[in-house]
Amino acid sequence: MIVAIDGPAGAGKSTVARKLAERLGFRYLDTGAMYRALTWLAIREALPLAEGEPLGELARKNPVTFDEAGRVFIGGCDVTSAIRQSRIDRMVPVVARHHDVREVMRERQRELAAQGNAVIEGRDIGTVVAPGAEVKVYLQADPAIRASRRQAEWPDIGADALATDLRSRDESDSVRMQPAEDAELIDTTDLEVEDVVTRIEELIRARSLATS
Ligand code: DC
């Protein structure tokens, strides 16, 4: 079974998806980490981020891998922490926008999805990467709450800078951020992580009953 979890930055996808995968005993795939890892490598290689073709080539030659503990690797480097830096936050939408990059990433994400039960989080999982996913969820939350969640992760960055950053990421991600028609929308503004996870578990149960 594939559980697709999409939604904008700060909606709670990672925390929810990780916890859900743990409870279900499913693999967890963070597709945002793949775009982040490629961005990290492109900056290290000093590639122009405005050009899609060399970035697609770089992605093809350097598949992103994950270990059992969820660490992220590209080009032989463990980039788990490096890809969470704010400079990556700022540059990743520029890289993720390119068609050549998305093609390589989606191919790889489908390969990983084909390996069996998984919770996959991203922006285009329910619509493009795994349109046949048995359960699709789209998480959303009030922009102020999303900014404050980011602030908790990055206490050293000013609130205004974070809010501006989030807004510009939303704008550049928005074309890829439409919920799938058959996705269940969950507003996490006033919900605890546990409540969201339980709600998705109920959807999975209902889906399993419907198909058994
Ligand atoms: O979820 P995140 O913040 O780690 O995602 C990082 C960036 O990658 C974000 O700008 C959106 C992009 N992304 C995407 O375009 N498609 C995905 N499936 C996942 C992430």
XYZ file of C-alpha atoms and ligand atoms in Angstrom:
232
model
C 0.000 0.000 0.000
C 1.132 3.532 -0.784
C 0.066 6.429 1.446
C 0.690 9.779 -0.290
C 1.050 12.845 1.923
C 1.241 16.178 0.117
C 1.007 19.804 1.186
C 2.969 23.033 1.606
C 6.003 23.661 3.833
C 5.118 23.820 7.513
C 1.822 21.925 7.191
C 3.283 19.111 9.294
C 3.999 16.559 6.551
C 7.359 15.263 7.772
C 6.433 14.757 11.404
C 3.140 13.136 10.506
C 4.532 10.962 7.706
C 7.441 9.725 9.815
C 5.226 8.837 12.763
C 2.629 7.174 10.564
C 5.275 5.047 8.821
C 6.632 4.007 12.208
C 3.184 2.968 13.467
C 2.341 1.047 10.309
C 5.780 -0.520 9.908
C 5.966 1.046 6.405
C 8.978 2.642 4.758
C 9.084 6.435 4.836
C 10.133 8.368 1.760
C 10.842 12.095 1.994
C 10.859 13.338 -1.611
C 11.643 16.922 -0.533
C 14.935 15.607 0.860
C 15.791 14.353 -2.634
C 15.339 17.820 -4.181
C 17.256 19.310 -1.264
C 20.155 16.858 -1.710
C 20.406 17.674 -5.410
C 20.406 21.398 -4.603
C 23.233 20.854 -2.111
C 25.284 18.990 -4.726
C 24.567 21.550 -7.458
C 25.807 24.362 -5.197
C 28.928 22.371 -4.313
C 29.587 21.763 -8.021
C 28.898 25.459 -8.735
C 26.315 24.615 -11.416
C 24.073 27.448 -12.593
C 20.749 26.759 -10.857
C 18.762 28.465 -13.609
C 19.635 25.791 -16.187
C 17.597 22.592 -16.119
C 19.559 20.307 -18.402
C 22.860 20.154 -16.452
C 20.887 19.771 -13.223
C 18.900 16.872 -14.688
C 22.175 15.300 -15.782
C 23.646 15.782 -12.310
C 20.547 14.141 -10.781
C 20.743 11.181 -13.152
C 24.416 10.577 -12.355
C 23.961 10.992 -8.601
C 20.926 9.122 -7.312
C 19.841 10.113 -3.814
C 19.812 7.206 -1.357
C 18.470 6.741 2.175
C 19.703 4.357 4.834
C 17.565 2.469 7.351
C 17.852 5.315 9.838
C 16.582 7.805 7.247
C 19.955 9.447 6.607
C 20.253 11.049 3.169
C 23.197 10.514 0.806
C 24.233 11.953 -2.539
C 27.523 11.681 -4.427
C 29.012 9.623 -1.581
C 28.271 12.295 1.077
C 25.967 12.148 4.078
C 23.963 15.372 3.623
C 21.273 14.718 6.261
C 22.007 17.891 8.233
C 23.403 20.051 5.428
C 20.149 19.921 3.416
C 18.225 21.580 6.267
C 20.261 24.799 6.093
C 18.303 27.938 5.251
C 20.384 28.574 2.108
C 19.076 25.231 0.794
C 15.523 26.248 1.807
C 15.932 29.307 -0.371
C 17.483 27.639 -3.411
C 15.606 24.342 -3.581
C 12.482 25.734 -5.320
C 14.717 27.077 -8.096
C 16.139 23.601 -8.677
C 12.845 21.716 -8.192
C 11.152 23.826 -10.844
C 13.075 22.324 -13.770
C 11.329 19.718 -15.879
C 14.583 17.767 -16.430
C 15.138 17.539 -12.691
C 11.571 16.478 -11.931
C 11.650 13.747 -14.533
C 14.705 12.101 -12.982
C 13.384 12.498 -9.455
C 9.954 11.119 -10.248
C 11.416 8.092 -11.980
C 13.541 7.357 -8.916
C 10.608 8.003 -6.542
C 8.445 5.554 -8.487
C 11.192 2.925 -8.277
C 11.351 3.394 -4.510
C 7.536 3.328 -4.259
C 7.415 0.079 -6.194
C 9.365 -1.682 -3.439
C 6.216 -2.130 -1.339
C 4.399 -0.500 1.566
C 5.448 3.117 1.989
C 4.392 6.502 3.284
C 5.590 9.069 0.729
C 5.587 12.786 1.414
C 6.013 15.624 -1.053
C 4.082 18.027 -3.251
C 3.075 15.960 -6.274
C 2.851 12.433 -4.879
C -0.917 11.952 -5.128
C -1.132 13.762 -8.462
C 1.945 12.654 -10.428
C 4.404 10.330 -8.665
C 1.868 7.818 -7.348
C -1.583 8.715 -8.750
C -2.685 5.162 -7.950
C -1.829 5.505 -4.226
C -4.473 3.756 -2.133
C -4.637 6.610 0.387
C -3.996 10.283 -0.439
C -3.860 13.048 2.095
C -3.302 16.768 1.565
C -2.240 18.603 4.710
C -2.784 22.322 4.992
C -2.506 24.879 7.785
C -2.906 28.556 8.447
C 0.160 30.486 7.062
C 0.868 32.048 10.473
C 0.960 28.604 12.108
C 3.176 27.238 9.366
C 5.594 30.150 9.875
C 5.646 29.594 13.629
C 6.402 25.880 13.159
C 9.332 26.839 10.934
C 10.394 29.342 13.594
C 10.493 26.575 16.211
C 12.837 24.634 13.911
C 14.984 27.734 13.196
C 15.037 29.894 16.323
C 17.972 31.965 15.015
C 16.153 33.273 11.939
C 13.935 36.361 12.279
C 10.154 35.826 12.116
C 9.727 38.299 9.249
C 12.456 36.673 7.186
C 10.883 33.259 7.759
C 7.402 34.448 6.786
C 8.778 36.074 3.602
C 10.733 32.937 2.811
C 7.666 30.752 3.246
C 5.594 33.039 1.041
C 8.116 33.007 -1.771
C 8.459 29.219 -1.518
C 4.685 28.858 -1.683
C 4.613 30.996 -4.806
C 7.260 29.032 -6.625
C 5.954 25.652 -5.431
C 2.305 26.476 -6.075
C 2.026 24.969 -9.536
C 3.054 21.623 -8.057
C 0.955 22.000 -4.942
C -2.567 21.281 -6.089
C -4.260 18.529 -4.077
C -5.235 15.400 -6.000
C -8.971 15.313 -6.682
C -9.341 12.214 -4.551
C -7.130 13.456 -1.678
C -8.528 13.902 1.817
C -7.837 17.480 2.947
C -6.779 17.814 6.569
C -6.260 21.230 8.145
C -3.596 20.752 10.831
C -3.816 24.315 12.233
C -5.486 23.241 15.468
C -4.564 19.580 15.507
C -1.850 17.706 17.402
C 0.430 15.407 15.418
C -1.147 12.365 17.104
C -4.634 13.450 15.989
C -3.532 13.800 12.371
C -1.797 10.411 12.402
C -4.877 8.750 13.931
C -7.101 10.371 11.323
C -4.942 8.990 8.501
C -4.907 5.560 10.137
C -8.712 5.655 10.089
C -8.654 6.478 6.384
C -6.318 3.544 5.786
C -8.594 1.228 7.760
C -11.670 2.423 5.842
C -9.842 1.959 2.571
C -8.679 -1.553 3.521
C -12.239 -2.518 4.544
C -13.603 -1.139 1.279
C -11.242 -3.236 -0.816
C -11.244 -6.468 1.235
O 9.094 19.417 1.761
P 10.417 20.186 1.659
O 10.369 21.572 2.222
O 11.574 19.398 2.195
O 10.645 20.334 0.088
C 11.766 20.992 -0.419
C 11.453 21.612 -1.768
O 11.281 20.611 -2.768
C 10.217 22.508 -1.810
O 10.575 23.764 -2.353
C 9.260 21.827 -2.759
C 10.091 20.827 -3.517
N 9.419 19.557 -3.676
C 8.798 19.321 -4.884
O 8.803 20.188 -5.762
N 8.204 18.116 -5.095
C 8.194 17.179 -4.131
N 7.609 15.992 -4.354
C 8.814 17.429 -2.889
C 9.405 18.642 -2.693
